[in-house]
Coordinates of C-alpha atoms in Angstrom, one line a residue:
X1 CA 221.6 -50.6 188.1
X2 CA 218.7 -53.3 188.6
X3 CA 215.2 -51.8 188.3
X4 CA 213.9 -50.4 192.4
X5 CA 210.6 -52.7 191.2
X6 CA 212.1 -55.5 189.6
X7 CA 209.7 -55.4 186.2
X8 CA 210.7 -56.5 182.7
X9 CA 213.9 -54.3 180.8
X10 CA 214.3 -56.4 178.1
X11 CA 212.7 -56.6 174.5
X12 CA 212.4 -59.3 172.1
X13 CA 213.2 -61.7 174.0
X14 CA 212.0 -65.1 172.0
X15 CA 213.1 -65.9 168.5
X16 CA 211.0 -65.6 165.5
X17 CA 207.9 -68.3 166.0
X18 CA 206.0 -70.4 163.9
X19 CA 202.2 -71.4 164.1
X20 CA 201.2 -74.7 165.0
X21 CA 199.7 -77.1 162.6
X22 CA 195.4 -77.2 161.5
X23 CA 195.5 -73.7 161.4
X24 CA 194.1 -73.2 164.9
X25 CA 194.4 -70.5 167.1
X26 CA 197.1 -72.4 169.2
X27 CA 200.0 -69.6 170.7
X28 CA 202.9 -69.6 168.3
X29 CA 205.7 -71.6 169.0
X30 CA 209.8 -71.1 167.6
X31 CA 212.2 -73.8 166.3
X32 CA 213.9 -74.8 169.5
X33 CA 217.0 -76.7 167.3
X34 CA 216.8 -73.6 164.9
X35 CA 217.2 -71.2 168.1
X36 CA 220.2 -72.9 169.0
X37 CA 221.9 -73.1 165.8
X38 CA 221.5 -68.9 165.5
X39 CA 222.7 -68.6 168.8
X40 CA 225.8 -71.0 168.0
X41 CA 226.4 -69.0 165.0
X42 CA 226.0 -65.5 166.3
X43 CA 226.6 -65.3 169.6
X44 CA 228.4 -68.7 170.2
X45 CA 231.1 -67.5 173.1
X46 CA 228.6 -66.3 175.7
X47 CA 227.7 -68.7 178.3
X48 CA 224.7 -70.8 177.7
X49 CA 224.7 -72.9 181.2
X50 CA 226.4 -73.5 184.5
X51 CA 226.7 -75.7 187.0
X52 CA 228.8 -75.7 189.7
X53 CA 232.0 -76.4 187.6
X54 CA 231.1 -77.1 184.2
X55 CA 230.1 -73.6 181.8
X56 CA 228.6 -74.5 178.5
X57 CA 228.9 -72.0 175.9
X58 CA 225.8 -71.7 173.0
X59 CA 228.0 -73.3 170.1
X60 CA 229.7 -76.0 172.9
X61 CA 225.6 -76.8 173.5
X62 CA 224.6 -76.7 169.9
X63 CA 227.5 -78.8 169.1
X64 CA 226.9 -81.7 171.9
X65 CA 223.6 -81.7 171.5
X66 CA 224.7 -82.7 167.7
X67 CA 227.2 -85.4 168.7
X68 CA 224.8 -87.0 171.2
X69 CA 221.7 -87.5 168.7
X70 CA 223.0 -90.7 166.9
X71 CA 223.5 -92.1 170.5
X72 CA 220.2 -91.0 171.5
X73 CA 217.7 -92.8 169.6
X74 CA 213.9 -92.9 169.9
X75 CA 213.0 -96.6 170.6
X76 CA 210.7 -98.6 168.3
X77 CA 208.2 -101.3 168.9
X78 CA 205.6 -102.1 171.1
X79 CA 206.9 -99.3 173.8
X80 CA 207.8 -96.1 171.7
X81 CA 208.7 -93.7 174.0
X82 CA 211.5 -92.5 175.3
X83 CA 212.3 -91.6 179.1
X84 CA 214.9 -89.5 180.2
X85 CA 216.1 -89.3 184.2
X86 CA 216.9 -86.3 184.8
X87 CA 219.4 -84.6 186.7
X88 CA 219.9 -80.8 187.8
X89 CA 223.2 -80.8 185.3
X90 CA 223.6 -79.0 182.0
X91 CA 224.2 -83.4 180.6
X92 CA 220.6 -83.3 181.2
X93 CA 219.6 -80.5 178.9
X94 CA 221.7 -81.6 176.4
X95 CA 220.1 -85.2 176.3
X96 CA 216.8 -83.7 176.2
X97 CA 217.6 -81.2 173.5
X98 CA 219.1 -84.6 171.4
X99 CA 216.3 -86.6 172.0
X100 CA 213.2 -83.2 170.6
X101 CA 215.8 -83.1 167.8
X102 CA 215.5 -86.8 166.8
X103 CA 211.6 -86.3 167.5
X104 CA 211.7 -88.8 170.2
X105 CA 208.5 -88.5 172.6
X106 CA 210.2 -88.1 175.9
X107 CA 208.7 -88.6 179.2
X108 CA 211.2 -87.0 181.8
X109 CA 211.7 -88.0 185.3
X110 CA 213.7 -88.2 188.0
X111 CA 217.2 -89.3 188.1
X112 CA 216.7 -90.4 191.5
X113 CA 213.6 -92.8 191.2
X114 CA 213.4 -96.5 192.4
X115 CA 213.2 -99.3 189.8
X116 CA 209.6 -99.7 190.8
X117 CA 208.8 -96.0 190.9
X118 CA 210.2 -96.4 186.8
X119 CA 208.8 -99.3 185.9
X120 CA 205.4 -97.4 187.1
X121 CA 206.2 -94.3 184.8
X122 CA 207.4 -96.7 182.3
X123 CA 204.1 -98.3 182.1
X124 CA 202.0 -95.4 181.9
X125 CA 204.0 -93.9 179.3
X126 CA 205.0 -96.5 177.2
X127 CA 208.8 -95.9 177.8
X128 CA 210.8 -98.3 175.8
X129 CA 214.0 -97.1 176.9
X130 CA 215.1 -94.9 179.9
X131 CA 218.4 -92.8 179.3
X132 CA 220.5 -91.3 182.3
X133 CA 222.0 -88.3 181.3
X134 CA 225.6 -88.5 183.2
X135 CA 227.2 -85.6 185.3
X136 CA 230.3 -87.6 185.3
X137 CA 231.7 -86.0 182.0
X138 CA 232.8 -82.2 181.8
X139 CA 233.4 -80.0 178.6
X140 CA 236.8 -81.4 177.3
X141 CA 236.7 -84.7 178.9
X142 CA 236.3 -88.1 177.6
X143 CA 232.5 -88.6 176.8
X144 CA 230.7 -91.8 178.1
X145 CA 229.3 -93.9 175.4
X146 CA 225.8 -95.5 175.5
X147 CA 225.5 -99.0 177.0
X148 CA 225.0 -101.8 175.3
X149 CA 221.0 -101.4 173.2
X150 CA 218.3 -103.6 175.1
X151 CA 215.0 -105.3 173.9
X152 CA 212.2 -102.8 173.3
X153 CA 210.3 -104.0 176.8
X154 CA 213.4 -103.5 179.0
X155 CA 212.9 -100.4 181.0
X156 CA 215.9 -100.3 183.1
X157 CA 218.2 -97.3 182.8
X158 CA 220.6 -96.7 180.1
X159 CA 223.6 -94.5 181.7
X160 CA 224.3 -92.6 178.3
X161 CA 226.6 -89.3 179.0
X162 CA 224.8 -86.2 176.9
X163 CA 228.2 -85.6 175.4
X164 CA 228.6 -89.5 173.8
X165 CA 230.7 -89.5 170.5
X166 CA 228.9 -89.8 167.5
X167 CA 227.5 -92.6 165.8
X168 CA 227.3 -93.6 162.1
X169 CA 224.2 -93.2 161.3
X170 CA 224.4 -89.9 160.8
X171 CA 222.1 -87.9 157.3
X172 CA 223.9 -84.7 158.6
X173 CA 227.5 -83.0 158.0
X174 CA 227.7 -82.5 161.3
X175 CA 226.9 -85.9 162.7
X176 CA 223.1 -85.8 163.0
X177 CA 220.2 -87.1 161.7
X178 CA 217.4 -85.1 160.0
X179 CA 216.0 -82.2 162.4
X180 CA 212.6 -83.0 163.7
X181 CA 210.5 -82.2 166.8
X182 CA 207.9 -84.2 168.8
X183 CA 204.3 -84.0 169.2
X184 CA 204.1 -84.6 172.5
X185 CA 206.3 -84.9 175.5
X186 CA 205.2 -86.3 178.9
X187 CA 205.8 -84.6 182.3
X188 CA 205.4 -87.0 185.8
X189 CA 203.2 -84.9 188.6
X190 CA 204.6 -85.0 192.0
X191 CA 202.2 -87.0 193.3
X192 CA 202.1 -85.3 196.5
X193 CA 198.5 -86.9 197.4
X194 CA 198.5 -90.3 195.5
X195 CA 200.2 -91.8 192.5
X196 CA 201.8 -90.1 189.6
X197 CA 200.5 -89.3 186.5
X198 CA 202.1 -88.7 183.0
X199 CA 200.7 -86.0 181.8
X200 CA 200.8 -85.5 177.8
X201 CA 201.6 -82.0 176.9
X202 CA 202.0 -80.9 173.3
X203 CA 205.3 -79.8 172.2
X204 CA 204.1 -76.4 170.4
X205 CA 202.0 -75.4 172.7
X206 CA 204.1 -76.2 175.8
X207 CA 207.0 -74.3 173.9
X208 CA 205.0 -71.2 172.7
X209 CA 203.8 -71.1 176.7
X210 CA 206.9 -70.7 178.0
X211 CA 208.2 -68.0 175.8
X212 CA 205.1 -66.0 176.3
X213 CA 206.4 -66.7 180.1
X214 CA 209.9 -65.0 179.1
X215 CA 208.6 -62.6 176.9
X216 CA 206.1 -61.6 179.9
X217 CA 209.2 -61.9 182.6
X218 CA 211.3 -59.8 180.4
X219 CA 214.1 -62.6 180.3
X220 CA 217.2 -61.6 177.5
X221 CA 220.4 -62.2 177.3
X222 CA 221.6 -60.1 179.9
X223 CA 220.1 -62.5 182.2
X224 CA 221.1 -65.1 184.3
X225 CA 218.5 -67.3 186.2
X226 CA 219.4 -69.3 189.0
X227 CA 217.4 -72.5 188.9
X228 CA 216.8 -74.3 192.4
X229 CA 214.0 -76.9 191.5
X230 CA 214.0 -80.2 189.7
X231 CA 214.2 -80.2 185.6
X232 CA 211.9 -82.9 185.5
X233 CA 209.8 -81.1 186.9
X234 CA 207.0 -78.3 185.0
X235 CA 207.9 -75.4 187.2
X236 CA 211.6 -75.5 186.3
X237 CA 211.3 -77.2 183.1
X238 CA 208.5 -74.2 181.7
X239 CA 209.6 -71.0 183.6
X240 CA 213.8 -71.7 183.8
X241 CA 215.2 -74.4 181.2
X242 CA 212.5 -73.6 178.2
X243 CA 212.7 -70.0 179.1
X244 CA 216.1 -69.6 178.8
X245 CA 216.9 -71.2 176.2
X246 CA 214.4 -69.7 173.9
X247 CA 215.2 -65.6 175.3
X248 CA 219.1 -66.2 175.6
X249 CA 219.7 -65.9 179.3
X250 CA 222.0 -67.8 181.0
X251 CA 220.7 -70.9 183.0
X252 CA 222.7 -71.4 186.1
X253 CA 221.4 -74.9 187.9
X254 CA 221.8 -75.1 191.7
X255 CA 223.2 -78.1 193.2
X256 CA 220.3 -80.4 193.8
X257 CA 218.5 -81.7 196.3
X258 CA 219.1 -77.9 197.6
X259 CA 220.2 -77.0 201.1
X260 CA 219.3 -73.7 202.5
X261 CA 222.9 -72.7 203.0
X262 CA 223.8 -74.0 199.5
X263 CA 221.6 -71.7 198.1
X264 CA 222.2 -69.0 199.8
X265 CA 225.9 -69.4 198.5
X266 CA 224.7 -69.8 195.0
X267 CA 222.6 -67.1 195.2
X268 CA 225.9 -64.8 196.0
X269 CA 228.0 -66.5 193.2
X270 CA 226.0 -66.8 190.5
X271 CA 225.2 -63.3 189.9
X272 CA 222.0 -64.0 189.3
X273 CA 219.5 -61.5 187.9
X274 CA 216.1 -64.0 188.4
X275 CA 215.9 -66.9 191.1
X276 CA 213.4 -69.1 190.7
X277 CA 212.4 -71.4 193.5
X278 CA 209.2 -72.3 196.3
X279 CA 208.5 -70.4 199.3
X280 CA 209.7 -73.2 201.4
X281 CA 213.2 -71.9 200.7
X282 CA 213.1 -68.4 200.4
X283 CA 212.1 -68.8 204.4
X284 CA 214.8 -71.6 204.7
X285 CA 217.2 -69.5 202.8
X286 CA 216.2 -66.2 205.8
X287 CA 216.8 -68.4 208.5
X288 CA 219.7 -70.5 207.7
X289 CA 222.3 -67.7 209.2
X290 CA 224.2 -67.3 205.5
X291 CA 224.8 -64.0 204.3
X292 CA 222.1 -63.3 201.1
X293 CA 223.6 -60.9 198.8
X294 CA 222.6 -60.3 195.1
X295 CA 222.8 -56.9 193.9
X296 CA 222.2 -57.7 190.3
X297 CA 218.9 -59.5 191.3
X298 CA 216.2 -58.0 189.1
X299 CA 213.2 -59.9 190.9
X300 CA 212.6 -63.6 192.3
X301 CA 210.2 -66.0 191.2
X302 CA 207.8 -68.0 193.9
X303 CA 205.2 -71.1 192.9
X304 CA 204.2 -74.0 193.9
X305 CA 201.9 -73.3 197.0
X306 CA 201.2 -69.7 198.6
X307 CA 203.5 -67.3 199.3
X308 CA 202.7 -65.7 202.5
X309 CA 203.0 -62.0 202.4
X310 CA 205.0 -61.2 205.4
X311 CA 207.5 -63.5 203.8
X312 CA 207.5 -61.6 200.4
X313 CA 207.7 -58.2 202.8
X314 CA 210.9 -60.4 204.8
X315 CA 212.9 -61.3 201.5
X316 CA 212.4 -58.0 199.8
X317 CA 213.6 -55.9 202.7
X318 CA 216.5 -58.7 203.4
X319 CA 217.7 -58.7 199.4
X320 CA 216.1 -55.9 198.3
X321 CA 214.3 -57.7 195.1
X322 CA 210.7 -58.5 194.6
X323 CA 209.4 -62.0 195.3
X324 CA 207.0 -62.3 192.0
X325 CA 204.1 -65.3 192.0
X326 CA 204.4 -67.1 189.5
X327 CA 200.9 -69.8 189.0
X328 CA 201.0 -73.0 186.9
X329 CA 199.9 -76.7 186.4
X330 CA 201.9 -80.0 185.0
X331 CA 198.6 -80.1 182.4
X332 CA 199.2 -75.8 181.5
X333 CA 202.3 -74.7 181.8
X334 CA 202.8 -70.9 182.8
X335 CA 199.0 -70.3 183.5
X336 CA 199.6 -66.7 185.1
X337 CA 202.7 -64.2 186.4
X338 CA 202.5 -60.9 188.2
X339 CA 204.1 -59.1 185.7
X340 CA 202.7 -56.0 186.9
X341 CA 202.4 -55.5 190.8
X342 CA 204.6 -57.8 192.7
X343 CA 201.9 -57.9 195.5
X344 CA 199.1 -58.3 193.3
X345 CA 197.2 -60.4 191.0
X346 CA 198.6 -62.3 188.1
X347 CA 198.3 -61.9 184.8
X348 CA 197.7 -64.5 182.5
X349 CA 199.4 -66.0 179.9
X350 CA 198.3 -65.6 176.2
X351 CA 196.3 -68.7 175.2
X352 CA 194.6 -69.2 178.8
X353 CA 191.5 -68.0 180.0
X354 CA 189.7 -68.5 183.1
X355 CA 186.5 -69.0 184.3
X356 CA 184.8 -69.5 188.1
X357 CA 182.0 -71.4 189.2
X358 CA 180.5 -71.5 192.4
X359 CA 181.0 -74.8 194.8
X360 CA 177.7 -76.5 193.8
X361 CA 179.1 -75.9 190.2
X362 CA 177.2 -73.1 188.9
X363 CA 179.0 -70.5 186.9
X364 CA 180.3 -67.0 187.8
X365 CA 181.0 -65.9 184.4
X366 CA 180.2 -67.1 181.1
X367 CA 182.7 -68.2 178.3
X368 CA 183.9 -65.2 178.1
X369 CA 184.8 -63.7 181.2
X370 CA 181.1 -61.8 181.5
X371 CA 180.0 -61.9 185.3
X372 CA 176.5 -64.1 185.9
X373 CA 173.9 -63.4 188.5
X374 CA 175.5 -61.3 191.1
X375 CA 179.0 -62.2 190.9
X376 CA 181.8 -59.5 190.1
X377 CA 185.5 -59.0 190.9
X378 CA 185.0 -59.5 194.5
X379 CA 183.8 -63.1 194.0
X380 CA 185.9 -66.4 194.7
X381 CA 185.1 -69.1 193.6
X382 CA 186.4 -72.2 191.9
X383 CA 188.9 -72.0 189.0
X384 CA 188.2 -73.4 185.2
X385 CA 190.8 -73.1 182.3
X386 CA 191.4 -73.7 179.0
X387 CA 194.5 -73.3 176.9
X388 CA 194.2 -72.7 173.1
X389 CA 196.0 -76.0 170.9
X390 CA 196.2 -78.0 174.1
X391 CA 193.9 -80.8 175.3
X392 CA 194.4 -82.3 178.5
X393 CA 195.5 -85.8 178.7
X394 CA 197.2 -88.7 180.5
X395 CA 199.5 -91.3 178.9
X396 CA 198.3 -95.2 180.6
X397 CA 195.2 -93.2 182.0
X398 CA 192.4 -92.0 179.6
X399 CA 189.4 -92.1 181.2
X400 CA 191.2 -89.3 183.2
X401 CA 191.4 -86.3 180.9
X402 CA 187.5 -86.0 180.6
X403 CA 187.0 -86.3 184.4
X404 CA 189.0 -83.5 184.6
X405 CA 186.8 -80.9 182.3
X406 CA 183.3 -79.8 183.0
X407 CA 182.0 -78.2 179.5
X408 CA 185.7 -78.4 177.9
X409 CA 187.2 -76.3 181.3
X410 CA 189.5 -77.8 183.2
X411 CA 189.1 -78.2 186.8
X412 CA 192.3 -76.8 188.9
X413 CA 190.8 -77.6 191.9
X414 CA 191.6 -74.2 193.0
X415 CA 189.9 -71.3 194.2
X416 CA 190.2 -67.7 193.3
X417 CA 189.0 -64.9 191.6
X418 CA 189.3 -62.6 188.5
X419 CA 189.7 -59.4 189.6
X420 CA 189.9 -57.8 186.6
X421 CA 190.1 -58.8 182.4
X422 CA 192.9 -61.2 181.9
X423 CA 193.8 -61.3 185.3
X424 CA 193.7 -64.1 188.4
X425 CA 194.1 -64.3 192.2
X426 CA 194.6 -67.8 193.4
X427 CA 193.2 -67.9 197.2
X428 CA 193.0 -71.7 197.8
X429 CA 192.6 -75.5 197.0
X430 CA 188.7 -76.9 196.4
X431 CA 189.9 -80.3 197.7
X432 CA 191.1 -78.4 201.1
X433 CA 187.6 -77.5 202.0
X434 CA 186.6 -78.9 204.9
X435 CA 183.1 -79.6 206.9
X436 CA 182.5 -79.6 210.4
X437 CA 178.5 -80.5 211.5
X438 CA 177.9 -78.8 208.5
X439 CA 179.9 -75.5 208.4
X440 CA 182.4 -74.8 206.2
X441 CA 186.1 -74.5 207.7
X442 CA 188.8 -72.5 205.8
X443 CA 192.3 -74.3 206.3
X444 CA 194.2 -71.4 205.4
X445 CA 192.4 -69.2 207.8
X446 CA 193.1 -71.7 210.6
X447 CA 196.7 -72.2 209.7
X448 CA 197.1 -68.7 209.7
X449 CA 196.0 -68.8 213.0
X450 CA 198.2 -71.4 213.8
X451 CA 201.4 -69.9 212.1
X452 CA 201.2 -66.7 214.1
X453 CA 202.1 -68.4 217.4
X454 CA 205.4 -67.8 218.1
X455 CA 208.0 -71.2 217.5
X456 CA 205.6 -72.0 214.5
X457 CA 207.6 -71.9 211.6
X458 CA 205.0 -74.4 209.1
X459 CA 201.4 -75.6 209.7
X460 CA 199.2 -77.9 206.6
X461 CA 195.5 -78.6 207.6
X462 CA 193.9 -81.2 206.1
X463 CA 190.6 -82.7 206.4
X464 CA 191.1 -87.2 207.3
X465 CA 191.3 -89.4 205.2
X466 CA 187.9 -91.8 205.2
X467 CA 188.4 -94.8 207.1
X468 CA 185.6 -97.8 207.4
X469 CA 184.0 -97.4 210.4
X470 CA 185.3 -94.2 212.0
X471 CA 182.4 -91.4 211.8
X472 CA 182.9 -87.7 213.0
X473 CA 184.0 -84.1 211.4
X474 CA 188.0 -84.8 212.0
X475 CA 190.5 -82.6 210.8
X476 CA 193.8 -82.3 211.5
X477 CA 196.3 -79.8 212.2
X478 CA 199.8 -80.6 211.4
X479 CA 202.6 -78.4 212.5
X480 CA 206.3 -78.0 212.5
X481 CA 207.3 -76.2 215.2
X482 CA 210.0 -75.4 218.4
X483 CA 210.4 -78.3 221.0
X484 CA 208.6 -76.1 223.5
X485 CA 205.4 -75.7 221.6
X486 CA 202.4 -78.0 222.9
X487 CA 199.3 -79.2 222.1
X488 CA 197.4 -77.2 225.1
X489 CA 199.4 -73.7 224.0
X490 CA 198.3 -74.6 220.3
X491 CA 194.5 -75.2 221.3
X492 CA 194.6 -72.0 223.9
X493 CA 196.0 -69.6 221.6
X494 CA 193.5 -70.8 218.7
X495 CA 190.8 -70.5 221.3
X496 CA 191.3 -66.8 221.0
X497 CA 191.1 -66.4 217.5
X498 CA 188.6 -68.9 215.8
X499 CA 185.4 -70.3 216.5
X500 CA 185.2 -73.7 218.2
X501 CA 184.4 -75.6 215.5
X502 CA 187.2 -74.1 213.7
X503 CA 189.6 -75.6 216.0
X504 CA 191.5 -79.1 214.8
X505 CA 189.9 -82.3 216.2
X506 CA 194.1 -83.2 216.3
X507 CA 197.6 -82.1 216.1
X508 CA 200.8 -83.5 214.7
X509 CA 203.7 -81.8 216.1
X510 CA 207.0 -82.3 214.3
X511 CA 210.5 -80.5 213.7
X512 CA 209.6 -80.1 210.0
X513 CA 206.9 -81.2 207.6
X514 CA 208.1 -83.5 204.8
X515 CA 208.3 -82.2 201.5
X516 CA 208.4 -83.5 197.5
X517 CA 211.4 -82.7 195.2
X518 CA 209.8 -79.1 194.1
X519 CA 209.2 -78.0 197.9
X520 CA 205.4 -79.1 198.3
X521 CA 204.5 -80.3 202.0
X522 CA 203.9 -84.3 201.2
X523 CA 200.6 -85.0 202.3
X524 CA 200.8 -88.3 201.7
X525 CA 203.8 -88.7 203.9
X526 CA 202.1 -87.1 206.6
X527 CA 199.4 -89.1 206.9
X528 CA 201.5 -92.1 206.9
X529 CA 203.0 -91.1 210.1
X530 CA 199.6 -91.0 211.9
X531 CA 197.7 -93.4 212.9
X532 CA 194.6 -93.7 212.6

């Protein structure tokens, strides 16, 4: 029987770590290949990964990893790095596994970009070659070999299956070449304001963050996560795939790009003890009419924007698990987890501390964690962290990783507070804040004003972009909501809850707001479809 609270019920969950390198204070960090290869060996028949049809076991995914690292090589020359487009499908793992084995610096991405979105990435990183991990080849079927090798400069996609036969250039019995691991690998963000960045994340660190994550989460091998966001992407890729594989749970990937009904039906067959995925579809999954039933559902995992708490309350009394927020950052990692209380704040991870400042940027607590002035618990303000072994850093974009630090802190551009040692609430975004004739609007207080009209279902307010020659305190409302919902209902039942100036200069109304690959509403997208 699952835990009434869903908290942690498993112990020593990671395998034995090592430190990293300059003796630093950097979080420890295992042997991923070394992981596998005891798992292979000792517990090789349990399942490993799922999807859909295909099961790997831990020796089938130690083995293919194996066979697929001669076919995977790093490139050399003038671009050096390797990119990997990446698919919800256990082929992807085992690509990506090949590829940290042979030391290759991968930058992931997704499977589904544009030539031009790649050639962007590829630029930035310095990706010599782009491998496509193939979903076309199941366990026992005739692996797809590599396409033909290209000049170092060519960045269009190789199609090479993560189960390819081995080569012969192989220093191992077993087909591969010497074990090694990375210093860095690059993550894309979403972009879901501007362009993409690659953001350089170091290998130890990034691995040592996500099993603190597991270890925190209490992830073993009894468990089986359910997995409904893009791998390429950090939240999925640092609290599912890494996880996993470092504590022994099984990772069960949903198909992808999710529908609500899909998961729904995934979340009934899978048997799923953790689901990880956005508040966007936990509501999605309430409403789309499918039966939800997990009764080996420990506790659910929720990140990427704020989850509201009468949707935590809806799931919880719906499924009967927890919905448990989960805070990170393409540049951190797992910054923080509410390990503790489901409905309050987050605890964070080992190796990240926090610090607040106040909006003209004077700080709330010193360097470590002592309260300034009058500040205390109570205070928000705006977030700063660091992460011990880590520096942040952009490949294609250096001037970028200072801008982001004030004093060696970087800026999240959230705000929040600490409410207690080694804890963190987050409350908001800094770059949300808007002005109107010189008062201060909260857009989350005004779209939950908005959201509590009935036939609202989403709202995202959002200050205008500048434009030459317009003047005036603009800010817009944008709102998914039922065909019989107006403008004039919107601005009357607003009227009775906010101040004037509180109200939006303008409304969007749509059926839905547009969203990124891991849920986020698009705010770029949105203000392409109004004009100015």
């Amino acid at each position: 029987m699952k835990p009434s609270d869903g908290t942690a019920r498993h112990t020593a969950p990671v395998a034995p770590p090592h430190r990293t390198t300059g003796g630093s204070d950097a979080p420890a960090a295992p042997d991923l290949l070394s992981v596998l290869r005891q798992r292979a060996e000792h517990d090789g028949d349990r399942t490993a990964l799922e999807h859909e049809s295909v099961v790997l076991s831990w020796a089938e995914l130690y083995a293919r990893v194996q066979r697929a690292r001669p076919a995977l090589p790093a490139p050399t020359g003038e671009r050096n790095r390797t990119g990997l487009l990446a698919s919800n499908h256990p082929d992807t793992a085992v690509a990506l596994l090949a590829l940290i084995a042979n030391a290759a610096e991968v930058v992931l991405y997704d499977a589904r970009a544009t030539a031009a979105e790649r050639e962007q990435v590829a630029e930035l990183g310095n990706v010599g070659h782009w491998y496509g991990a193939s979903a076309a080849t199941e366990p026992g079927g005739t692996p797809a070999g590599p396409l033909p090798d290209t000049d170092a400069h060519d960045t269009s996609a190789r199609d090479t299956s993560a189960t390819a036969h081995p080569g012969t250039a192989a220093t191992r019995e077993d087909g591969a070449g010497p074990d090694g691991a990375p210093a860095f690998i690059g993550l894309v963000t979403s972009g879901t304001g501007g362009l993409p960045k690659v953001v350089r994340k170091s290998w130890p660190v990034t691995l040592a963050n996500s099993g603190a994550y597991a270890e925190s989460a209490g992830y073993g091998p009894e468990d089986r996560l359910l997995c409904t966001t893009p791998l390429h992407h950090a939240y999925a890729f640092g609290a599912s795939l890494l996880p996993a594989l470092l504590s022994g749970a099984t990772l069960v990937l949903a198909p992808h790009p999710p529908s609500p009904a899909g998961l729904a039906r995934a979340l009934r067959e899978s048997r799923a003890t953790v689901v990880q995925t956005v508040p966007f579809l936990y509501r999605a999954m309430l409403e789309c009419g499918e039966p939800l039933e997990a009764p080996d559902l420990r506790f659910c995992l929720s990140a990427g924007e704020p989850l509201p708490p009468d949707l935590a309350r809806a799931w919880r009394e719906r499924v009967g698990a927890p919905v448990r927020n989960q805070y990170g950052a393409t540049e951190f990692g797992q910054i923080a987890f509410a390990a503790d209380d489901p409905e309050g704040p987050m605890r964070l991870m080992p190796g990240v501390t926090a610090r607040l400042s106040d909006e003209d940027g004077n700080w709330l607590t010193d360097k470590d964690g002592r309260w300034l002035a009058d500040a205390g618990p109570e205070t928000v303000g705006d977030l700063h962290l660091r992460q011990q072994g880590a520096e942040v850093d952009y490949w294609g974009l250096p001037e970028l990783g200072p801008a982001a630090l004030r004093e060696g802190w970087f800026r999240t551009g959230d705000t929040g507070r600490l409410p207690g040692p080694g804890l963190v609430e987050v409350r908001g975004r800094t770059d949300r804040r808007i002005t109107v004739a010189g008062r201060k609007v909260d857009p989350d207080e005004v779209e939950r004003a908005v959201l509590s009209m009935s036939g609202v279902s989403e709202c995202r307010v959002s200050a205008a972009p500048a434009v030459p020659g317009r003047t005036g305190d603009a800010f817009v409302a944008f709102v998914a909501a039922e065909p019989a919902v107006t403008e004039i209902e919107l601005r009357r039942h607003l009227a009775r809850l906010l101040s004037p100036y509180k109200v939006p200069t303008r409304f969007h109304l749509t059926e839905r707001l547009p969203r990124t690959g891991s849920g986020k509403v698009h705010m770029a997208r949105l203000w392409q479809g109004v004009r100015a």
